[in-house]
Amino acid sequence: MDNFKIILASASPRRKQLLELIGINKYEVIVSDIEEIIDSNLNIEKQVERLSYQKAKEAYNKTQGNRIVIGADTIVEKNNKIYGKPRDKKEAINMLQRFSGSSVNVITAISVLISQEGKEIEKIEHDIAKVYIKEMSNEEIIKWINSGEALDKAGAFAVQGKFCVHIKKINGNYTTIMGLPTHKLYDILKEYIKDL
């Protein structure tokens, strides 16, 4: 890809799928193991951008040569409170009980770190989509959580899985909710990768 090594700093199967939809099929995965610490001095959008940058930077520092490193982070926000991945089933139940019959904002940030002939470029973006969740009974919440799909997702839900039956509507980009806003990533990458 124009002499760039492409690196995705995420093990998420959804992010891999979305990267391939953009047209990038040859890439390496280097999973970041940074501790995701929330900085309460930053607004929510900046916090998500910071986490995506830390993930990308760790993978960037482990590699050399002409490369494009893509890091991403997704959080769910409601009433100025951040919801990441639930620690356990109980926390997942609590999240979904709060979200039932209301809307939440899903914020995904991407950090793209580029090394081109020794020149370093950093591009950081975020995108917000609003998800309207139907009223859910406790039985429905527990059934969803017992499906095994809830615990590795920010906010304990996913639009692309079985949870789709509980989503009334979406205002914003679907891929932002999946964890990689392809419209924004494409605009960054097409500057450097001519055959996209």
One Martini backbone bead per residue (centre of mass of N, CA, C, O) as a GRO file, in nm:
protein
  196
    1MET     BB    1   0.074   0.052   0.031
    2ASP     BB    2   0.270   0.281  -0.065
    3ASN     BB    3   0.504   0.175   0.140
    4PHE     BB    4   0.310   0.095   0.372
    5LYS     BB    5   0.261   0.006   0.690
    6ILE     BB    6  -0.018  -0.146   0.841
    7ILE     BB    7  -0.159  -0.062   1.170
    8LEU     BB    8  -0.357  -0.223   1.417
    9ALA     BB    9  -0.451  -0.116   1.757
   10SER     BB   10  -0.646  -0.393   1.743
   11ALA     BB   11  -0.861  -0.688   1.819
   12SER     BB   12  -1.111  -0.608   1.682
   13PRO     BB   13  -1.326  -0.752   1.459
   14ARG     BB   14  -1.476  -0.493   1.370
   15ARG     BB   15  -1.230  -0.324   1.286
   16LYS     BB   16  -1.126  -0.517   1.075
   17GLN     BB   17  -1.376  -0.513   0.895
   18LEU     BB   18  -1.372  -0.201   0.840
   19LEU     BB   19  -1.091  -0.183   0.715
   20GLU     BB   20  -1.166  -0.371   0.475
   21LEU     BB   21  -1.396  -0.192   0.359
   22ILE     BB   22  -1.198   0.038   0.269
   23GLY     BB   23  -0.935  -0.160   0.142
   24ILE     BB   24  -0.776  -0.304   0.384
   25ASN     BB   25  -0.595  -0.626   0.379
   26LYS     BB   26  -0.300  -0.527   0.459
   27TYR     BB   27  -0.218  -0.605   0.797
   28GLU     BB   28  -0.132  -0.531   1.129
   29VAL     BB   29  -0.148  -0.653   1.467
   30ILE     BB   30  -0.122  -0.431   1.761
   31VAL     BB   31  -0.177  -0.470   2.086
   32SER     BB   32  -0.280  -0.280   2.337
   33ASP     BB   33  -0.187  -0.245   2.709
   34ILE     BB   34  -0.318  -0.013   2.818
   35GLU     BB   35  -0.431   0.182   3.067
   36GLU     BB   36  -0.763   0.290   3.111
   37ILE     BB   37  -0.757   0.627   3.190
   38ILE     BB   38  -0.940   0.871   3.332
   39ASP     BB   39  -0.954   1.227   3.260
   40SER     BB   40  -1.129   1.473   3.437
   41ASN     BB   41  -1.001   1.734   3.283
   42LEU     BB   42  -1.149   1.621   3.043
   43ASN     BB   43  -1.340   1.591   2.802
   44ILE     BB   44  -1.489   1.334   2.654
   45GLU     BB   45  -1.363   1.360   2.371
   46LYS     BB   46  -1.065   1.389   2.474
   47GLN     BB   47  -1.049   1.119   2.619
   48VAL     BB   48  -1.089   0.939   2.371
   49GLU     BB   49  -0.854   1.052   2.209
   50ARG     BB   50  -0.634   0.977   2.414
   51LEU     BB   51  -0.676   0.669   2.405
   52SER     BB   52  -0.627   0.632   2.102
   53TYR     BB   53  -0.339   0.749   2.110
   54GLN     BB   54  -0.206   0.553   2.309
   55LYS     BB   55  -0.248   0.302   2.137
   56ALA     BB   56  -0.098   0.400   1.884
   57LYS     BB   57   0.176   0.479   2.018
   58GLU     BB   58   0.260   0.201   2.116
   59ALA     BB   59   0.273   0.072   1.832
   60TYR     BB   60   0.462   0.278   1.703
   61ASN     BB   61   0.711   0.228   1.907
   62LYS     BB   62   0.737  -0.088   1.795
   63THR     BB   63   0.806   0.051   1.519
   64GLN     BB   64   0.919   0.082   1.171
   65GLY     BB   65   0.911   0.301   0.931
   66ASN     BB   66   0.683   0.304   0.696
   67ARG     BB   67   0.375   0.409   0.863
   68ILE     BB   68   0.036   0.313   0.971
   69VAL     BB   69  -0.134   0.397   1.270
   70ILE     BB   70  -0.432   0.256   1.426
   71GLY     BB   71  -0.639   0.408   1.667
   72ALA     BB   72  -0.906   0.316   1.907
   73ASP     BB   73  -1.206   0.453   2.077
   74THR     BB   74  -1.496   0.355   2.283
   75ILE     BB   75  -1.788   0.526   2.407
   76VAL     BB   76  -2.045   0.574   2.643
   77GLU     BB   77  -2.295   0.839   2.678
   78LYS     BB   78  -2.472   0.964   2.980
   79ASN     BB   79  -2.511   1.236   3.148
   80ASN     BB   80  -2.184   1.270   3.155
   81LYS     BB   81  -2.138   0.958   3.149
   82ILE     BB   82  -1.915   0.692   3.142
   83TYR     BB   83  -1.918   0.392   2.925
   84GLY     BB   84  -1.773   0.104   2.914
   85LYS     BB   85  -1.670  -0.187   2.981
   86PRO     BB   86  -1.789  -0.429   3.152
   87ARG     BB   87  -1.679  -0.622   3.425
   88ASP     BB   88  -1.975  -0.748   3.451
   89LYS     BB   89  -2.296  -0.853   3.461
   90LYS     BB   90  -2.399  -0.647   3.666
   91GLU     BB   91  -2.299  -0.394   3.515
   92ALA     BB   92  -2.454  -0.451   3.254
   93ILE     BB   93  -2.735  -0.437   3.373
   94ASN     BB   94  -2.718  -0.145   3.479
   95MET     BB   95  -2.675  -0.009   3.211
   96LEU     BB   96  -2.936  -0.113   3.060
   97GLN     BB   97  -3.136   0.008   3.262
   98ARG     BB   98  -3.050   0.304   3.193
   99PHE     BB   99  -3.102   0.283   2.870
  100SER     BB  100  -3.382   0.213   2.881
  101GLY     BB  101  -3.585   0.422   2.697
  102SER     BB  102  -3.330   0.568   2.557
  103SER     BB  103  -3.040   0.768   2.507
  104VAL     BB  104  -2.714   0.751   2.347
  105ASN     BB  105  -2.372   0.818   2.322
  106VAL     BB  106  -2.138   0.746   2.064
  107ILE     BB  107  -1.778   0.752   2.100
  108THR     BB  108  -1.528   0.779   1.844
  109ALA     BB  109  -1.178   0.748   1.824
  110ILE     BB  110  -0.903   0.849   1.611
  111SER     BB  111  -0.557   0.748   1.553
  112VAL     BB  112  -0.312   0.868   1.313
  113LEU     BB  113   0.014   0.738   1.260
  114ILE     BB  114   0.281   0.881   1.061
  115SER     BB  115   0.553   0.744   0.862
  116GLN     BB  116   0.747   0.952   0.624
  117GLU     BB  117   1.057   0.962   0.570
  118GLY     BB  118   1.076   1.064   0.895
  119LYS     BB  119   0.798   1.180   0.894
  120GLU     BB  120   0.560   1.309   1.131
  121ILE     BB  121   0.209   1.223   1.166
  122GLU     BB  122  -0.099   1.356   1.320
  123LYS     BB  123  -0.435   1.214   1.351
  124ILE     BB  124  -0.732   1.345   1.517
  125GLU     BB  125  -1.055   1.194   1.581
  126HIS     BB  126  -1.418   1.233   1.609
  127ASP     BB  127  -1.739   1.061   1.673
  128ILE     BB  128  -2.103   1.098   1.684
  129ALA     BB  129  -2.369   0.882   1.806
  130LYS     BB  130  -2.716   0.813   1.828
  131VAL     BB  131  -2.893   0.588   2.053
  132TYR     BB  132  -3.209   0.423   2.046
  133ILE     BB  133  -3.364   0.258   2.317
  134LYS     BB  134  -3.567   0.039   2.407
  135GLU     BB  135  -3.768  -0.108   2.600
  136MET     BB  136  -3.654  -0.326   2.866
  137SER     BB  137  -3.660  -0.609   3.008
  138ASN     BB  138  -3.502  -0.801   3.232
  139GLU     BB  139  -3.512  -1.053   3.054
  140GLU     BB  140  -3.381  -0.924   2.804
  141ILE     BB  141  -3.119  -0.840   2.935
  142ILE     BB  142  -3.028  -1.124   3.032
  143LYS     BB  143  -3.033  -1.262   2.760
  144TRP     BB  144  -2.819  -1.087   2.630
  145ILE     BB  145  -2.589  -1.136   2.836
  146ASN     BB  146  -2.600  -1.459   2.799
  147SER     BB  147  -2.484  -1.452   2.498
  148GLY     BB  148  -2.177  -1.307   2.531
  149GLU     BB  149  -2.177  -0.996   2.386
  150ALA     BB  150  -2.145  -0.764   2.623
  151LEU     BB  151  -1.849  -0.749   2.775
  152ASP     BB  152  -1.683  -0.629   2.497
  153LYS     BB  153  -1.871  -0.364   2.527
  154ALA     BB  154  -1.958  -0.059   2.511
  155GLY     BB  155  -2.241  -0.050   2.715
  156ALA     BB  156  -2.328  -0.363   2.652
  157PHE     BB  157  -2.351  -0.307   2.329
  158ALA     BB  158  -2.471  -0.391   1.983
  159VAL     BB  159  -2.578  -0.324   1.658
  160GLN     BB  160  -2.467  -0.600   1.496
  161GLY     BB  161  -2.627  -0.779   1.674
  162LYS     BB  162  -2.885  -0.907   1.866
  163PHE     BB  163  -2.951  -0.609   1.974
  164CYS     BB  164  -3.111  -0.481   1.730
  165VAL     BB  165  -3.408  -0.526   1.855
  166HIS     BB  166  -3.349  -0.265   2.070
  167ILE     BB  167  -3.336  -0.063   1.824
  168LYS     BB  168  -3.489   0.216   1.701
  169LYS     BB  169  -3.246   0.434   1.648
  170ILE     BB  170  -3.015   0.631   1.440
  171ASN     BB  171  -2.784   0.915   1.486
  172GLY     BB  172  -2.559   0.845   1.246
  173ASN     BB  173  -2.280   0.649   1.227
  174TYR     BB  174  -2.254   0.311   1.229
  175THR     BB  175  -1.933   0.279   1.250
  176THR     BB  176  -1.901   0.433   1.513
  177ILE     BB  177  -2.050   0.218   1.687
  178MET     BB  178  -1.849  -0.020   1.600
  179GLY     BB  179  -1.538   0.152   1.622
  180LEU     BB  180  -1.503   0.289   1.306
  181PRO     BB  181  -1.497   0.579   1.134
  182THR     BB  182  -1.478   0.547   0.800
  183HIS     BB  183  -1.517   0.837   0.687
  184LYS     BB  184  -1.266   0.955   0.844
  185LEU     BB  185  -1.045   0.751   0.777
  186TYR     BB  186  -1.052   0.775   0.470
  187ASP     BB  187  -0.972   1.080   0.455
  188ILE     BB  188  -0.690   1.027   0.567
  189LEU     BB  189  -0.576   0.785   0.390
  190LYS     BB  190  -0.604   0.904   0.091
  191GLU     BB  191  -0.347   1.089   0.115
  192TYR     BB  192  -0.141   0.816   0.131
  193ILE     BB  193  -0.341   0.616  -0.027
  194LYS     BB  194  -0.395   0.582  -0.366
  195ASP     BB  195  -0.556   0.278  -0.382
  196LEU     BB  196  -0.851   0.329  -0.238
   0.00000   0.00000   0.00000
